[in-house]
Coordinates of C-alpha atoms in Angstrom, one line a residue:
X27 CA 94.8 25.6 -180.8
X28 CA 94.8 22.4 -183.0
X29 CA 93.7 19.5 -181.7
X30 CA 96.1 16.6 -181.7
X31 CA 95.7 12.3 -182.1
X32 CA 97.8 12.2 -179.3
X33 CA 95.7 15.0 -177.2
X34 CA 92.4 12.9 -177.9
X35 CA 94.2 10.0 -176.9
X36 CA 95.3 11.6 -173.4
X37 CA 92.0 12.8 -172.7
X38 CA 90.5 9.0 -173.3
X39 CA 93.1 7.6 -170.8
X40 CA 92.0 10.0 -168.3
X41 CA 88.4 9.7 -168.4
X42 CA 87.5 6.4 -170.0
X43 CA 85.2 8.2 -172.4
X44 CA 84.4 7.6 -176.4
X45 CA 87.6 9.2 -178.9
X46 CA 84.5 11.8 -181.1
X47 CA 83.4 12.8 -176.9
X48 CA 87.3 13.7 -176.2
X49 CA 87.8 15.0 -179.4
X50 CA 84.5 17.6 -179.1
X51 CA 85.8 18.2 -175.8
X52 CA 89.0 19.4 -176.7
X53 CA 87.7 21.7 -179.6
X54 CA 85.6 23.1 -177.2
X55 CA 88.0 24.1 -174.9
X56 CA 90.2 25.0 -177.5
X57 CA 92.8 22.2 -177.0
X58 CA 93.0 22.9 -173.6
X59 CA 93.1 19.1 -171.6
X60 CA 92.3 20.6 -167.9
X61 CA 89.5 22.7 -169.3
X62 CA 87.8 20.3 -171.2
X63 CA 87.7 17.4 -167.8
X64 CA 86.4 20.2 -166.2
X65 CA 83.5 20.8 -168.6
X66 CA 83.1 17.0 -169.1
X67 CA 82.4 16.5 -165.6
X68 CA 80.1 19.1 -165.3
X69 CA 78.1 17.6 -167.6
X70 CA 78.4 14.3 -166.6
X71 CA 75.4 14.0 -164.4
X72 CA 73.6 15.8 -167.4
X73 CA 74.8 12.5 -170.0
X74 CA 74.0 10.0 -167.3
X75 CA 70.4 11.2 -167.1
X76 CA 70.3 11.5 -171.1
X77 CA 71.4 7.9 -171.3
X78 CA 68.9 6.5 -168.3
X79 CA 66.4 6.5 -170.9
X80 CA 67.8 4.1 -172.9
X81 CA 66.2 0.1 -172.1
X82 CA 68.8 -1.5 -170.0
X83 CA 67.6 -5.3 -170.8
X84 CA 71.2 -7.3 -170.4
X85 CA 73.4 -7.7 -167.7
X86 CA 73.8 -10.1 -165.0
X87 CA 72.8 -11.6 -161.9
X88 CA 74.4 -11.6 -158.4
X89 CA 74.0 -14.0 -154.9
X90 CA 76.1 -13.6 -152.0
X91 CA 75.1 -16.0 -148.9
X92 CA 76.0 -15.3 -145.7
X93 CA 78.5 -18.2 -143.8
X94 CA 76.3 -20.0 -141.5
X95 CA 73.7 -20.1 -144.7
X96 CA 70.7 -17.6 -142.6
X97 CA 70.1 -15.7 -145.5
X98 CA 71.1 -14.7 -149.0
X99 CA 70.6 -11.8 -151.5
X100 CA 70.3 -12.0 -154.9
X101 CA 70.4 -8.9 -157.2
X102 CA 69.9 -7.9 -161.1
X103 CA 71.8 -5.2 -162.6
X104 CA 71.2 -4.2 -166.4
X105 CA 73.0 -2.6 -169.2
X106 CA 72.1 -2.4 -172.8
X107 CA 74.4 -4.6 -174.5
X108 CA 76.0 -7.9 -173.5
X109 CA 79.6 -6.3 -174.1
X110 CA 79.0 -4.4 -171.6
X111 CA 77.8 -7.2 -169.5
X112 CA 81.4 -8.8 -169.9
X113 CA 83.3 -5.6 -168.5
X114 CA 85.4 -5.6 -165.8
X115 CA 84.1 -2.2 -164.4
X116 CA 80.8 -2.9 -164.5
X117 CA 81.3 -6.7 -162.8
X118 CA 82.8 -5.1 -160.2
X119 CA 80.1 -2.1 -160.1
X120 CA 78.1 -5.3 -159.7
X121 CA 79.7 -6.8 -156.8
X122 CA 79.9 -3.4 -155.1
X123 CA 75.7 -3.2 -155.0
X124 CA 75.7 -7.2 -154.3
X125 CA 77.8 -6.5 -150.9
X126 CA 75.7 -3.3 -150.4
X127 CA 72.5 -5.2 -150.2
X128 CA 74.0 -8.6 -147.9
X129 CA 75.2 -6.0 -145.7
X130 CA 72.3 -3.8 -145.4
X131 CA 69.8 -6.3 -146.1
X132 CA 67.8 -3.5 -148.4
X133 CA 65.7 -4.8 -150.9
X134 CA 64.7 -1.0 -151.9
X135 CA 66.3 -0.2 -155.1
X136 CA 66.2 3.3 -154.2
X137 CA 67.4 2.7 -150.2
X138 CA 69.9 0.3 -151.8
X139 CA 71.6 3.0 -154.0
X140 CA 71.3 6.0 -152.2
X141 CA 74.9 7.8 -151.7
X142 CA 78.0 6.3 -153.2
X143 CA 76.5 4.1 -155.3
X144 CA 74.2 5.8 -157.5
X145 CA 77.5 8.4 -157.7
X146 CA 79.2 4.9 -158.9
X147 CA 76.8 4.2 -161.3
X148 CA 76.7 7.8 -162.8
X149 CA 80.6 7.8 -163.5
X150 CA 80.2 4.7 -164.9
X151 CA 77.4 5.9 -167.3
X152 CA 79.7 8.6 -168.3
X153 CA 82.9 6.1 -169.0
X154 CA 80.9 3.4 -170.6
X155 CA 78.4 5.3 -172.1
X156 CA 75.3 3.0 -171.6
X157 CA 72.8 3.3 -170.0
X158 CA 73.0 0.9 -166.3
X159 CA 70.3 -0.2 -163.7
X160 CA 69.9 -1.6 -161.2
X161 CA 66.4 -3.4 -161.4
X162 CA 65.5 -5.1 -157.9
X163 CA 67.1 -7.4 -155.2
X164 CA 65.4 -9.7 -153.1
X165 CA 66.7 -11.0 -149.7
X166 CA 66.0 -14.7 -148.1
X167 CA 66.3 -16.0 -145.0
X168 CA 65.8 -19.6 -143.1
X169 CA 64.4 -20.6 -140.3
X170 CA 65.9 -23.3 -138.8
X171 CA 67.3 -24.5 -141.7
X172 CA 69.7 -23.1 -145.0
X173 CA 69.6 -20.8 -147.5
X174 CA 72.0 -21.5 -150.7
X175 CA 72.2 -20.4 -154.6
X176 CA 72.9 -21.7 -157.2
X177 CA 74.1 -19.0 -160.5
X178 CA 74.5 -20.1 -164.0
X179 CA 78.1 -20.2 -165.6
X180 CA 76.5 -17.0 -168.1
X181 CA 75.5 -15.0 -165.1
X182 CA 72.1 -14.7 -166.1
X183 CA 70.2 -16.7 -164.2
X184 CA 70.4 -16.9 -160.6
X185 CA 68.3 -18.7 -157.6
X186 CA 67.8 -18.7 -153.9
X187 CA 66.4 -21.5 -151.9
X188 CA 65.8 -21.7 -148.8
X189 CA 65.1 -25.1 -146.7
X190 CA 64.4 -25.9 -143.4
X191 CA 66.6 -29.2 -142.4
X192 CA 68.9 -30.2 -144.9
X193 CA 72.0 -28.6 -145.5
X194 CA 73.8 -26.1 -148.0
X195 CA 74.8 -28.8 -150.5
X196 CA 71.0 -29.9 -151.0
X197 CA 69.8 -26.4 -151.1
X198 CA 72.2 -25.6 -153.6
X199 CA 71.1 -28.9 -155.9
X200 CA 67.9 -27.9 -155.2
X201 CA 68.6 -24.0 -156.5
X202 CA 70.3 -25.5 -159.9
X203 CA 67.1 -27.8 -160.3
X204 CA 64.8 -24.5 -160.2
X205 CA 67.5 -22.7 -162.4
X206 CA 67.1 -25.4 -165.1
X207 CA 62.9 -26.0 -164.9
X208 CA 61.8 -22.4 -164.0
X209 CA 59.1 -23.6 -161.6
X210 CA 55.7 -21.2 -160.4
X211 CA 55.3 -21.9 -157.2
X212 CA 56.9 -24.6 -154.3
X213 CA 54.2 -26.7 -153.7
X214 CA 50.7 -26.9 -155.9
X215 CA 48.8 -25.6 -152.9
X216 CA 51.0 -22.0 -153.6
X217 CA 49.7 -21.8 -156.9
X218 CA 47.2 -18.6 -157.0
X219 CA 43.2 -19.6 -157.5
X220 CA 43.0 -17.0 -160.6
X221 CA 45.7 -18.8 -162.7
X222 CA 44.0 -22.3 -161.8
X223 CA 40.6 -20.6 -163.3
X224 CA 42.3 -19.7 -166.3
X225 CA 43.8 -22.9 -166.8
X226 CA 40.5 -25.1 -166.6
X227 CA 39.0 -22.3 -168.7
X228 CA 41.3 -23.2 -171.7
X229 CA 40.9 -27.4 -170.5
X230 CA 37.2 -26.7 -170.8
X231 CA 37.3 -25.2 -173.6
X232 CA 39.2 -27.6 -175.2
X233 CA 37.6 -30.7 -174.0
X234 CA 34.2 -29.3 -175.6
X235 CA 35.1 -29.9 -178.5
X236 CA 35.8 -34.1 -178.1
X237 CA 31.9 -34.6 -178.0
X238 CA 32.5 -37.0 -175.1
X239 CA 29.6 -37.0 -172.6
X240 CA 29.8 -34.2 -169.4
X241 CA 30.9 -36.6 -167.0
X242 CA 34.0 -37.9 -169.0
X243 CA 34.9 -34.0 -169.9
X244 CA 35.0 -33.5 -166.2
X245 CA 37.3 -36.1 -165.4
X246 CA 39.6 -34.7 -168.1
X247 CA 39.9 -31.4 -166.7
X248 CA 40.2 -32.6 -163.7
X249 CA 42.8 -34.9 -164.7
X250 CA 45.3 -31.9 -166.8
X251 CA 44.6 -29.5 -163.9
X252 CA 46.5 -32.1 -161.7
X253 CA 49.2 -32.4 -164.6
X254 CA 49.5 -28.8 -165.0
X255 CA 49.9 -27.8 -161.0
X256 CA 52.8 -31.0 -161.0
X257 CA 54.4 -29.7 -163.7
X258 CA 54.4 -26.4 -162.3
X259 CA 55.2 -27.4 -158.3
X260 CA 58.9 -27.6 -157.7
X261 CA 58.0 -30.4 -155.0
X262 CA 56.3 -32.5 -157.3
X263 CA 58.8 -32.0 -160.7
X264 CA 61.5 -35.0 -161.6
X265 CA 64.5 -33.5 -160.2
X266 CA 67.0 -33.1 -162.8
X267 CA 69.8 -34.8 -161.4
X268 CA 67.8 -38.1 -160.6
X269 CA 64.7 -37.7 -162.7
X270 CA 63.7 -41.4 -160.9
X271 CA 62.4 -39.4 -157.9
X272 CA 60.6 -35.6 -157.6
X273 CA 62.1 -32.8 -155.8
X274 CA 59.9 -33.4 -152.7
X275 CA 61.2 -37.1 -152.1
X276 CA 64.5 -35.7 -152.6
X277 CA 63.8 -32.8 -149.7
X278 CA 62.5 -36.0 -147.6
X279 CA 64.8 -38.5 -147.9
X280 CA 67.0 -35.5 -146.0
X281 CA 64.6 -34.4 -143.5
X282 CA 64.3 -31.2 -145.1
X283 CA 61.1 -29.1 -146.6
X284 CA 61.2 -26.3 -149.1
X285 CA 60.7 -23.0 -147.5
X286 CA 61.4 -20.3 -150.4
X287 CA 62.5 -20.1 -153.8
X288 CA 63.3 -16.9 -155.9
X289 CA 64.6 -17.0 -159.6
X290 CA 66.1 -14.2 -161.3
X291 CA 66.4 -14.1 -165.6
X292 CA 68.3 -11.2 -166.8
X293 CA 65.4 -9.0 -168.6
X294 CA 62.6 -10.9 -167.8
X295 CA 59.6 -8.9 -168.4
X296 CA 61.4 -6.1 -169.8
X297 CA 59.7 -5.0 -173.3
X298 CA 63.6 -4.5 -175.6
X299 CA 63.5 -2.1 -178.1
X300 CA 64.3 -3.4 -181.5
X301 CA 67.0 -1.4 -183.2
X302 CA 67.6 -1.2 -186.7
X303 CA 71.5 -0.7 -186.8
X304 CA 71.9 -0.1 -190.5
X305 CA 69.0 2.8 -189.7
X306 CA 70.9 3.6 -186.8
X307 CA 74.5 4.1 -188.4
X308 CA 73.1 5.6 -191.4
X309 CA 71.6 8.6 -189.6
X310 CA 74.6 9.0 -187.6
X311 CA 76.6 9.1 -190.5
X312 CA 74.1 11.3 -192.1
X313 CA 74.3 13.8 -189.2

């Protein structure tokens, strides 16, 4: 049986898959519409695992905080392109796994998507056709005091902070301030000894080189290890929206101390493959 625009067309409506996917489909079954969903979906699970290899390096970022601000999740869930990013099905795909983890409080990617959701994430595979992860999800709670976030308008960077004292309006200033600096650690005594080490390794090194006398050379390494751990400390940074005082007078003019951070970037540490497109669309046409 010949296989029709308007055939190809139905079959797209019904599954949400690519027009040359349909249209193979359909010769396959020989125009038939009911065969060829039946086939599709048998291999479904089959093109979701195909496409799992593919790096997943964009996407978005997720908080949800509970009411009475005692904890908050904050998840990362990847696709391969920023298009993709911007779809409704996958924002909501997002929002399903962001509930998931405030309800359950499950910080395991694999506890955290056992059951419906991995079956969600399969069928979107299939419908979008790239591949989508979901990387990690970290969970933070206060003791007496307030948790809050703070998410960029591109929904690629997200923070939790949690303070004790204060309240959610100065955990949530405090969350943008850590969005916009990216700092290491809370306080400079949270910074660990081996990246101290390295960092008075590279002072030393280049402080040998001014020729000043040992004792001077000291005092200058001494002096840029205290510059690097306050540029580094969130407590002891200029806070953005007053850069007159530091985050830690800001935190004590309300009574309130810094008890956790966490700061998600879309793709950090994720090695993206580089794709030559003209390559790309050449072979396909080629094939």
């Amino acid at each position: 049986m010949a296989v029709t625009a308007s055939m190809v067309k139905e079959l797209r409506d019904r599954t949400g898959l690519g027009m040359m996917e349909c249209k193979k489909a359909l010769n396959d079954a020989n125009g038939d519409i009911e065969l060829a969903i039946e086939e599709m979906r048998k291999s479904s699970g089959m093109k979701a695992a195909k496409k799992a290899g593919r790096t997943a390096a964009d996407g978005v970022v997720s908080t949800k905080v509970a009411e009475d601000g005692s904890y908050g999740v904050v998840v990362e869930v990847n696709s391969e392109t920023d298009f993709v990013a911007r779809d409704a099905g996958f924002l909501a795909f997002v929002a399903q796994v962001t509930d998931k983890a405030f309800a359950t409080k499950a910080t395991d990617v694999a506890e955290l998507m056992a059951g419906d959701l991995e079956s969600a994430r399969e069928a979107l595979v299939q419908k979008i056709g790239e591949n989508i992860s979901v990387r990690r999800a970290v969970l933070i709670s206060a003791e007496d005091g307030v948790v809050d976030s703070y998410v960029h308008s591109n929904n690629r960077i997200a923070v939790l902070v949690a303070l004790k004292g204060g309240d959610a309006e100065l955990a949530r200033d405090v969350a943008m301030h850590v969005a916009a600096t990216n700092p290491r650690v809370a306080k400079s005594a949270d910074m660990p000894e081996e990246e101290i080490v390295k960092e008075r390794e590279i002072f030393t090194a280049q402080a040998a080189e001014s020729g000043k006398p040992p004792e001077i050379i000291e005092k200058m390494i001494d002096g840029r290890i205290r510059k690097f751990l306050s540029e580094n400390s969130l407590v002891d940074q200029p806070f953005v929206k007053d850069p007159e005082q530091t985050v830690g007078k800001l935190l004590k003019s309300s009574s309130a101390d810094i008890q956790a951070f966490i700061r998600f970037e879309v793709g950090e540490g994720i090695e993206k493959e580089e794709v030559d497109f003209a390559a790309e669309v050449a072979a396909q046409l080629k094939g």
